[in-house]
Amino acid sequence: MSIIKPKDLALTEEKLAPGHRLCPGCGEPTTVKLVLKASDEPVIVCSATGCLEVSTSIYPYTSWNVPWIHSAFENAAATASGVEAAIKALKRSGVYKYDKVNVLAVAGDGGTYDIGFQALSGAFERYHKIVYLLLDNEAYMNTGIQRSGGTPSYASTTTSPDGKVIPGKLQTKKQISRIMVEHEPAYVATISAAYWQDLMQKSKKAFAADGPAFLHSFTPCPRGWRHADNLSIELCKLAVQTCIFPLWEAEKSDGKMVYKLSAPSKQIAKNPDKKKPIVEYLKLQGRYRHLFKPEEKTELIKQIQDWVDTEWNIILERCGEK
Amino acid sequence: MSKIVKQEMMGMNGDTACAYAVKQCNPEVVAAYPITPQTIIVEVFSEYVANGEVTTEFIPVESEHSAMSTSIGAAAAGARAYTASASQGLALMYEMLYIASGLRLPIVMTCVNRALSAPINIHGDHSDAMGARDSGWLQLYCENSQEAYDTIIQAWRIAEHKDVLLPVMVNIDGFILSHTLENVSVIPDDAVKKFIGEKKIPVVKKPNGELTPYILHPDYPASIGAIDLQDYYFEHKRQQAEAMNNALKVIKEIGEEYGELTGRTYGLIDPYMMDDAEIAIIVMGSTAGTAKYVADLMRNKGVKAGVLRVRSFRPFPRDDIVKALKNIKACAVLDRSMSFGSYGGPLFTEIRSSFCYECDKPIIVNYYYGLGGRDAPPNLLDNVFNELKNIAETGKTGEEIRYLGLREGEKDAVNYKAELVSFKDLNTGKIGGK
């Protein structure tokens, strides 16, 4: 696929208009705008309940320059299934003007890892031709930073606070994208706004895929992660550089899912010295402050590092880099 | 007066009658999940799909919540969408029921009425649909399989009427209708197609005053399901209430138009020998058939008995019911569900409050009956008429809230009044155990 130039980006229509009410530094609109720009065909968006939905659609205003529907929290994939099926049937009856319309379901980590997982799993098993975009900011941010299945270990949230006895979330982050690969859909990829060309190319692949596609976006939340507004893209980079969020894709080839490491992560696989320690990523975020103050909790930080290493090795293995 | 269309008699149970009607309507999308006693609908419809008898996209979803979510997505994208459910399935859909009606999407659903857990029970009562009575769906209750077939066809016209634009739930009693073979007159496919017509898209006014079709369409980028706060939500709900009110007229009009086509006319209520009746049973669903039979027997004995079947529970035809009952001396409202903690069942409370400001009102008593599929045979309804006769003659109401066909006063586990013990008592063997 050809390289996308910044000029091309500037010249394509904004499908999510400015003036929405998402926070400064929020990772969501950057990702959504880029993903939408990657669609060459008309696109219909099905949003789950969440920050993106409430901040872009406060009646009588809307930021959406594309057809957009929100119905509930746990059902973005099911709603998208209905839209896809309707278009298929309407095309068959000859009343539909467009030959190809992309259907994009968008949900956060709560709406994907937890409450929306059943609908997502069902839609992928039924093989609807939809693109599911997970905006993973690692907690229920819209309701006020509660822990989700996507919250990583020892992150402090309002339902996994760092207390005198318990140092944040005790469990590890669910590996949702690998679970989605096991559904054997057409396409799965992890994306990060810091690597926007990679993001857009993967989005194009997702829209072109001959079946369901899953895009997992690493999506910083300055409010929830308690970091400075201007550090969001920096954190996107660091997440890839520390390998806590590696960039990879998996495509169906001859009926088998084939994993492939994407360039930014591949560089690290080739030069392991470039892999930064996780502490560099953790220390920029207030949600991990209790790991450093009043004294550094070396053992807990080591546990996080070990987890990152283990998961990174799994990805390297899957991608045939080991 | 138009000519009645030629019809074919088919042997079908209520579920098959619904599936057959849906086949003739050929909606773009059917999304459903199997649940007893609705399963025959999805099974039969799947066969139609497999045999190419419909062009519908059939989506065998992974849950009822997704069945309704998918129907919502499909309807918003401009499709006709149908689903069917019952009991726990309807309960799982509950969140989405309000969203379907709030988004004003004309989805059609068959609810094969079944009791709600716990205790689990697969048989017919109205608990499931009554739980959804405030969800903004029209609720029509059918007396037999013929009506189920007829109502599915009418439902699209009612739901998609520009003054309504609300989803319609067609209720049929679990097993009693869903699984019982009856003669059903069906009209030809092309007559159904002509009657329901092509799906039209409503044109609405955007907040900026421009007109737009209400659909997810690339050329008209509307935002459907926006967040609607203190400044607009109330007005939108008022519109919804207005649409429900409009449905009173539309159900009648469509029922009459259908009558001209088929010879079977439907309305909001179905009065049976009510013109000169002195006592009456008011009931919904299949029990109306038994009640009418018993009323005939009472008439043979010289008792002026009648039956008022309520076909439309939502919208509630208050005026029609008051008019139908105004000369009645005593009537019994039969409720096949409970509103726990309420003074009487859902149908009873509606009917009683309908008479609040009426000068002439009958004595109204309430009978709970048929829960969990408990049979309501003619002799039970005979008892009701006899009790009504007594109330009418003496003017004494007696108990207002009664139970029909319930075993009471038996000394068994069902009637044992529980005592409380502490967790520690379990360890000491205070109450037996292993």
XYZ file of N, CA, C and O in Angstrom, chain A residues 42-46 53-75 77-90 92-93 95-98 101 118-123 125-126 128, chain B residues 27-29 55-80 92 95-96 99 103 105 198 205-208 215-229 231-232 236:
464
model
N -18.011 5.723 1.412
C -18.840 6.301 2.475
C -18.807 5.400 3.706
O -18.649 4.185 3.582
N -18.923 6.005 4.878
C -18.841 5.215 6.107
C -19.998 5.570 7.033
O -20.433 6.726 7.084
N -20.527 4.567 7.701
C -21.565 4.768 8.717
C -20.967 4.353 10.057
O -20.368 3.280 10.161
N -21.094 5.235 11.043
C -20.472 4.976 12.342
C -21.520 4.551 13.370
O -22.575 5.181 13.493
N -21.222 3.472 14.108
C -22.083 3.008 15.199
C -21.309 3.128 16.505
O -20.393 2.340 16.752
N -19.163 9.375 22.380
C -20.582 9.572 22.068
C -21.126 10.831 22.754
O -21.709 11.699 22.101
N -20.910 10.948 24.059
C -21.514 12.095 24.757
C -20.865 13.417 24.352
O -21.504 14.457 24.385
N -19.602 13.368 23.961
C -18.914 14.626 23.678
C -19.090 15.105 22.245
O -18.736 16.233 21.929
N -19.605 14.244 21.393
C -19.736 14.644 19.985
C -21.178 14.830 19.544
O -21.427 15.232 18.415
N -22.139 14.514 20.426
C -23.521 14.473 19.926
C -24.517 15.203 20.813
O -25.700 14.919 20.767
N -24.060 16.155 21.597
C -25.014 16.795 22.504
C -26.066 17.557 21.691
O -25.768 18.562 21.059
N -27.284 17.018 21.698
C -28.372 17.613 20.938
C -28.563 19.061 21.373
O -28.528 19.339 22.568
N -28.712 20.031 20.472
C -28.943 19.924 19.021
C -27.677 20.036 18.171
O -27.778 20.387 17.006
N -26.519 19.732 18.751
C -25.290 19.819 17.956
C -24.775 18.418 17.649
O -25.062 17.478 18.385
N -23.982 18.326 16.583
C -23.294 17.069 16.314
C -21.981 17.356 15.617
O -21.873 18.340 14.870
N -20.985 16.564 15.890
C -19.682 16.729 15.237
C -19.522 15.805 14.047
O -18.493 15.809 13.392
N -20.542 14.988 13.810
C -20.387 13.939 12.807
C -20.836 14.400 11.425
O -21.991 14.773 11.245
N -19.909 14.349 10.487
C -20.246 14.644 9.085
C -20.527 13.374 8.307
O -20.540 13.376 7.083
N -20.690 12.289 9.030
C -21.064 11.007 8.416
C -22.292 10.499 9.166
O -22.538 10.909 10.296
N -23.077 9.592 8.540
C -24.208 9.024 9.275
C -23.692 8.330 10.534
O -22.694 7.599 10.475
N -24.388 8.573 11.614
C -23.882 8.115 12.921
C -25.048 7.649 13.766
O -26.099 8.270 13.774
N -24.861 6.513 14.445
C -25.907 6.057 15.375
C -25.293 5.609 16.686
O -24.216 5.005 16.722
N -25.975 5.977 17.746
C -25.640 5.449 19.062
C -26.916 4.832 19.609
O -27.973 5.465 19.565
N -26.848 3.597 20.075
C -28.051 3.060 20.714
C -27.815 2.676 22.157
O -28.604 3.019 23.013
N -26.720 1.978 22.467
C -26.448 1.665 23.880
C -24.963 1.383 24.062
O -24.154 1.614 23.171
N -24.639 0.880 25.232
C -23.249 0.745 25.654
C -22.595 -0.536 25.117
O -21.504 -0.532 24.564
N -23.320 -1.655 25.307
C -22.709 -2.971 25.120
C -22.964 -3.562 23.740
O -22.772 -4.746 23.542
N -23.458 -2.747 22.818
C -23.977 -3.363 21.597
C -23.491 -2.727 20.306
O -24.156 -2.851 19.285
N -21.259 -3.591 18.290
C -21.060 -4.614 17.261
C -22.398 -5.139 16.745
O -22.537 -5.426 15.553
N -23.379 -5.257 17.639
C -24.694 -5.754 17.224
C -25.413 -4.714 16.371
O -26.043 -5.040 15.359
N -25.330 -3.456 16.766
C -25.961 -2.387 15.991
C -25.322 -2.336 14.601
O -26.025 -2.255 13.583
N -23.998 -2.441 14.573
C -23.286 -2.426 13.294
C -23.688 -3.633 12.440
O -23.828 -3.512 11.219
N -23.908 -4.773 13.083
C -24.364 -5.970 12.356
C -25.663 -5.671 11.618
O -25.850 -6.083 10.470
N -26.571 -4.983 12.318
C -27.876 -4.648 11.732
C -27.733 -3.694 10.565
O -28.397 -3.844 9.533
N -26.859 -2.703 10.716
C -26.655 -1.726 9.643
C -26.075 -2.443 8.424
O -26.544 -2.261 7.291
N -25.072 -3.287 8.670
C -24.434 -4.016 7.563
C -25.442 -4.903 6.850
O -25.510 -4.931 5.624
N -26.248 -5.627 7.636
C -27.229 -6.545 7.048
C -28.284 -5.775 6.252
O -28.704 -6.201 5.172
N -28.706 -4.628 6.799
C -29.725 -3.819 6.124
C -29.224 -3.364 4.758
O -29.937 -3.468 3.752
N -27.986 -2.889 4.728
C -27.435 -2.389 3.465
C -27.331 -3.530 2.448
O -27.661 -3.369 1.270
N -26.911 -4.692 2.941
C -26.804 -5.872 2.081
C -28.163 -6.189 1.450
O -28.273 -6.402 0.244
N -29.202 -6.199 2.296
C -30.541 -6.534 1.814
C -31.080 -5.442 0.891
O -31.713 -5.737 -0.130
N -30.838 -4.179 1.255
C -31.341 -3.072 0.430
C -30.641 -3.051 -0.936
O -31.258 -2.738 -1.957
N -29.568 -5.677 -2.430
C -30.156 -6.797 -3.163
C -31.490 -6.404 -3.800
O -31.822 -6.830 -4.891
N -32.235 -5.571 -3.070
C -33.542 -5.194 -3.621
C -33.417 -4.052 -4.635
O -34.411 -3.594 -5.184
N -32.558 -0.859 -4.321
C -32.901 0.534 -3.997
C -31.714 1.303 -3.416
O -31.824 2.485 -3.137
N -30.576 0.593 -3.234
C -29.453 1.276 -2.590
C -28.498 1.846 -3.622
O -28.071 1.171 -4.545
N -28.163 3.117 -3.428
C -27.367 3.856 -4.401
C -25.901 3.419 -4.406
O -25.277 3.378 -5.455
N -25.366 3.127 -3.228
C -23.931 2.877 -3.141
C -23.612 1.386 -3.215
O -24.343 0.562 -2.668
N -20.476 0.524 1.266
C -20.526 1.459 2.387
C -19.829 0.770 3.551
O -20.142 -0.372 3.883
N -19.716 -9.865 24.492
C -20.596 -10.884 23.907
C -21.076 -10.473 22.513
O -21.018 -11.259 21.572
N -21.521 -9.219 22.409
C -22.019 -8.735 21.116
C -20.886 -8.715 20.086
O -21.090 -9.048 18.915
N -19.694 -8.339 20.540
C -18.532 -8.289 19.652
C -18.187 -9.696 19.165
O -18.010 -9.930 17.964
N -18.111 -10.625 20.090
C -17.758 -11.998 19.745
C -18.781 -12.583 18.771
O -18.418 -13.228 17.785
N -20.053 -12.320 19.046
C -21.121 -12.824 18.178
C -21.032 -12.254 16.773
O -21.143 -12.976 15.778
N -20.800 -10.957 16.688
C -20.746 -10.297 15.373
C -19.574 -10.825 14.556
O -19.683 -11.010 13.342
N -18.127 -13.824 14.949
C -18.406 -15.220 14.578
C -19.351 -15.258 13.373
O -19.190 -16.076 12.472
N -20.323 -14.359 13.356
C -21.273 -14.323 12.231
C -20.641 -13.728 10.976
O -21.237 -13.701 9.922
N -19.832 -10.623 10.062
C -20.339 -9.406 9.413
C -19.156 -8.598 8.905
O -18.125 -8.502 9.576
N -39.431 -8.897 5.176
C -38.638 -7.751 5.654
C -37.168 -7.925 5.285
O -36.725 -9.056 5.068
N -36.440 -6.817 5.222
C -35.025 -6.903 4.831
C -34.206 -7.670 5.862
O -33.280 -8.389 5.511
N -34.532 -7.459 7.144
C -33.716 -8.066 8.203
C -34.590 -8.747 9.259
O -35.574 -8.167 9.734
N -36.105 -12.898 0.709
C -34.804 -12.301 0.400
C -34.207 -11.661 1.653
O -33.253 -10.901 1.593
N -34.775 -11.991 2.783
C -34.375 -11.417 4.070
C -32.950 -11.810 4.466
O -32.532 -12.929 4.226
N -32.228 -10.856 5.097
C -30.979 -11.179 5.773
C -31.369 -11.708 7.151
O -31.843 -10.949 7.994
N -31.179 -12.985 7.370
C -31.525 -13.563 8.674
C -30.267 -13.577 9.537
O -29.254 -14.146 9.142
N -30.341 -12.947 10.691
C -29.163 -12.858 11.563
C -29.427 -13.640 12.849
O -30.165 -13.179 13.729
N -28.839 -14.832 12.946
C -29.026 -15.623 14.172
C -28.104 -15.091 15.268
O -27.015 -15.599 15.475
N -28.549 -14.070 15.936
C -27.724 -13.340 16.908
C -27.383 -14.193 18.126
O -27.977 -15.245 18.343
N -26.447 -13.688 18.934
C -25.964 -14.463 20.070
C -26.753 -14.165 21.355
O -26.490 -14.772 22.383
N -27.719 -13.268 21.289
C -28.553 -12.992 22.455
C -29.737 -12.136 22.025
O -29.720 -11.545 20.947
N -30.736 -12.061 22.887
C -31.886 -11.206 22.575
C -31.504 -9.734 22.640
O -32.067 -8.909 21.921
N -30.549 -9.412 23.497
C -30.112 -8.017 23.562
C -29.581 -7.605 22.197
O -29.893 -6.528 21.676
N -28.805 -8.512 21.597
C -28.279 -8.223 20.265
C -29.364 -8.330 19.193
O -29.276 -7.655 18.166
N -30.388 -9.155 19.436
C -31.489 -9.237 18.475
C -32.130 -7.860 18.317
O -32.373 -7.388 17.200
N -32.370 -7.207 19.448
C -33.003 -5.891 19.373
C -32.006 -4.832 18.908
O -32.360 -3.952 18.128
N -30.750 -4.938 19.334
C -29.734 -3.972 18.896
C -29.553 -4.045 17.384
O -29.441 -3.026 16.698
N -29.520 -5.266 16.865
C -29.356 -5.469 15.432
C -30.574 -4.947 14.678
O -30.444 -4.301 13.635
N -31.755 -5.203 15.231
C -32.981 -4.687 14.612
C -32.950 -3.163 14.572
O -33.389 -2.548 13.595
N -32.438 -2.571 15.637
C -32.338 -1.105 15.704
C -31.393 -0.593 14.618
O -31.734 0.329 13.862
N -30.219 -1.209 14.509
C -29.267 -0.808 13.477
C -29.866 -0.949 12.089
O -29.749 -0.062 11.243
N -30.555 -2.075 11.878
C -31.141 -2.345 10.563
C -32.249 -1.342 10.240
O -32.296 -0.787 9.132
N -33.125 -1.106 11.207
C -34.241 -0.179 10.975
C -33.722 1.236 10.742
O -34.234 1.964 9.889
N -32.679 1.614 11.475
C -32.113 2.955 11.306
C -31.478 3.106 9.924
O -31.436 4.196 9.369
N -30.991 1.983 9.380
C -30.373 2.027 8.051
C -31.428 1.933 6.944
O -31.084 1.884 5.767
N -32.698 1.892 7.324
C -33.771 1.956 6.324
C -34.433 0.632 6.018
O -35.243 0.533 5.101
N -34.110 -0.395 6.788
C -34.689 -1.711 6.536
C -35.958 -1.915 7.347
O -36.164 -1.267 8.361
N -36.798 -2.858 6.870
C -37.848 -3.380 7.733
C -37.190 -4.457 8.579
O -36.494 -5.325 8.046
N -34.203 -9.718 28.649
C -32.827 -9.362 28.289
C -32.806 -8.207 27.282
O -31.876 -7.424 27.235
N -33.572 -3.198 27.911
C -32.886 -1.921 27.697
C -33.114 -1.411 26.273
O -33.358 -0.229 26.046
N -33.048 -2.358 25.324
C -33.119 -1.961 23.926
C -34.551 -1.655 23.475
O -34.750 -0.976 22.473
N -35.011 1.912 23.703
C -34.203 2.626 22.713
C -34.867 2.520 21.335
O -34.917 3.503 20.590
N -35.994 5.927 19.673
C -35.428 6.320 18.379
C -36.491 6.298 17.278
O -36.184 6.545 16.110
N -38.217 3.826 15.837
C -37.961 2.875 14.769
C -39.095 1.853 14.690
O -39.375 1.152 15.668
N -44.409 -0.371 -0.027
C -42.955 -0.277 0.102
C -42.596 0.524 1.352
O -43.354 1.373 1.801
N -37.390 17.209 10.865
C -36.749 18.524 10.885
C -35.517 18.459 11.777
O -35.593 18.003 12.924
N -34.408 18.912 11.252
C -33.178 18.953 12.044
C -33.240 20.151 12.990
O -34.017 21.090 12.760
N -32.394 20.152 14.018
C -32.406 21.287 14.947
C -32.201 22.627 14.244
O -32.701 23.652 14.698
N -31.504 22.624 13.107
C -31.276 23.893 12.398
C -32.418 24.267 11.459
O -32.326 25.218 10.700
N -32.687 8.497 8.478
C -32.070 7.242 8.038
C -30.553 7.404 8.096
O -30.044 8.522 7.988
N -29.859 6.278 8.280
C -28.393 6.289 8.164
C -28.074 6.125 6.682
O -28.155 5.024 6.141
N -27.778 7.219 6.024
C -27.535 7.200 4.579
C -26.387 8.151 4.264
O -26.399 9.287 4.732
N -25.406 7.677 3.483
C -24.226 8.508 3.218
C -24.536 9.920 2.711
O -23.783 10.847 2.997
N -25.626 10.072 1.976
C -25.930 11.398 1.425
C -26.607 12.338 2.429
O -26.743 13.524 2.178
N -27.045 11.784 3.529
C -27.746 12.600 4.539
C -27.176 12.260 5.920
O -27.770 11.496 6.675
N -26.014 12.807 6.239
C -25.338 12.382 7.467
C -26.040 12.837 8.755
O -25.660 13.825 9.368
N -27.055 12.081 9.135
C -27.783 12.400 10.365
C -27.120 11.710 11.558
O -26.505 10.664 11.411
N -27.247 12.319 12.715
C -26.798 11.680 13.955
C -28.020 11.150 14.676
O -28.868 11.915 15.133
N -28.121 9.839 14.783
C -29.280 9.199 15.404
C -28.876 8.657 16.768
O -27.878 7.945 16.875
N -29.636 9.015 17.778
C -29.306 8.521 19.124
C -28.335 9.437 19.847
O -27.497 8.982 20.624
N -28.448 10.728 19.565
C -27.592 11.716 20.225
C -27.946 11.832 21.701
O -29.040 11.451 22.119
N -27.016 12.365 22.455
C -27.321 12.599 23.882
C -28.240 13.817 23.974
O -28.022 14.833 23.316
N -29.275 13.694 24.776
C -30.395 14.635 24.773
C -30.678 15.001 26.234
O -31.219 14.186 26.970
N -30.301 16.190 26.620
C -30.288 16.493 28.063
C -31.522 17.274 28.532
O -32.563 17.219 27.898
N -32.559 20.121 28.310
C -33.194 21.125 27.448
C -34.049 20.556 26.315
O -34.804 21.300 25.703
N -33.911 19.250 25.992
C -34.708 18.707 24.881
C -35.397 17.375 25.164
O -36.392 17.037 24.541
N -38.945 15.575 23.491
C -38.918 14.370 22.661
C -39.817 13.284 23.236
O -40.464 12.540 22.505
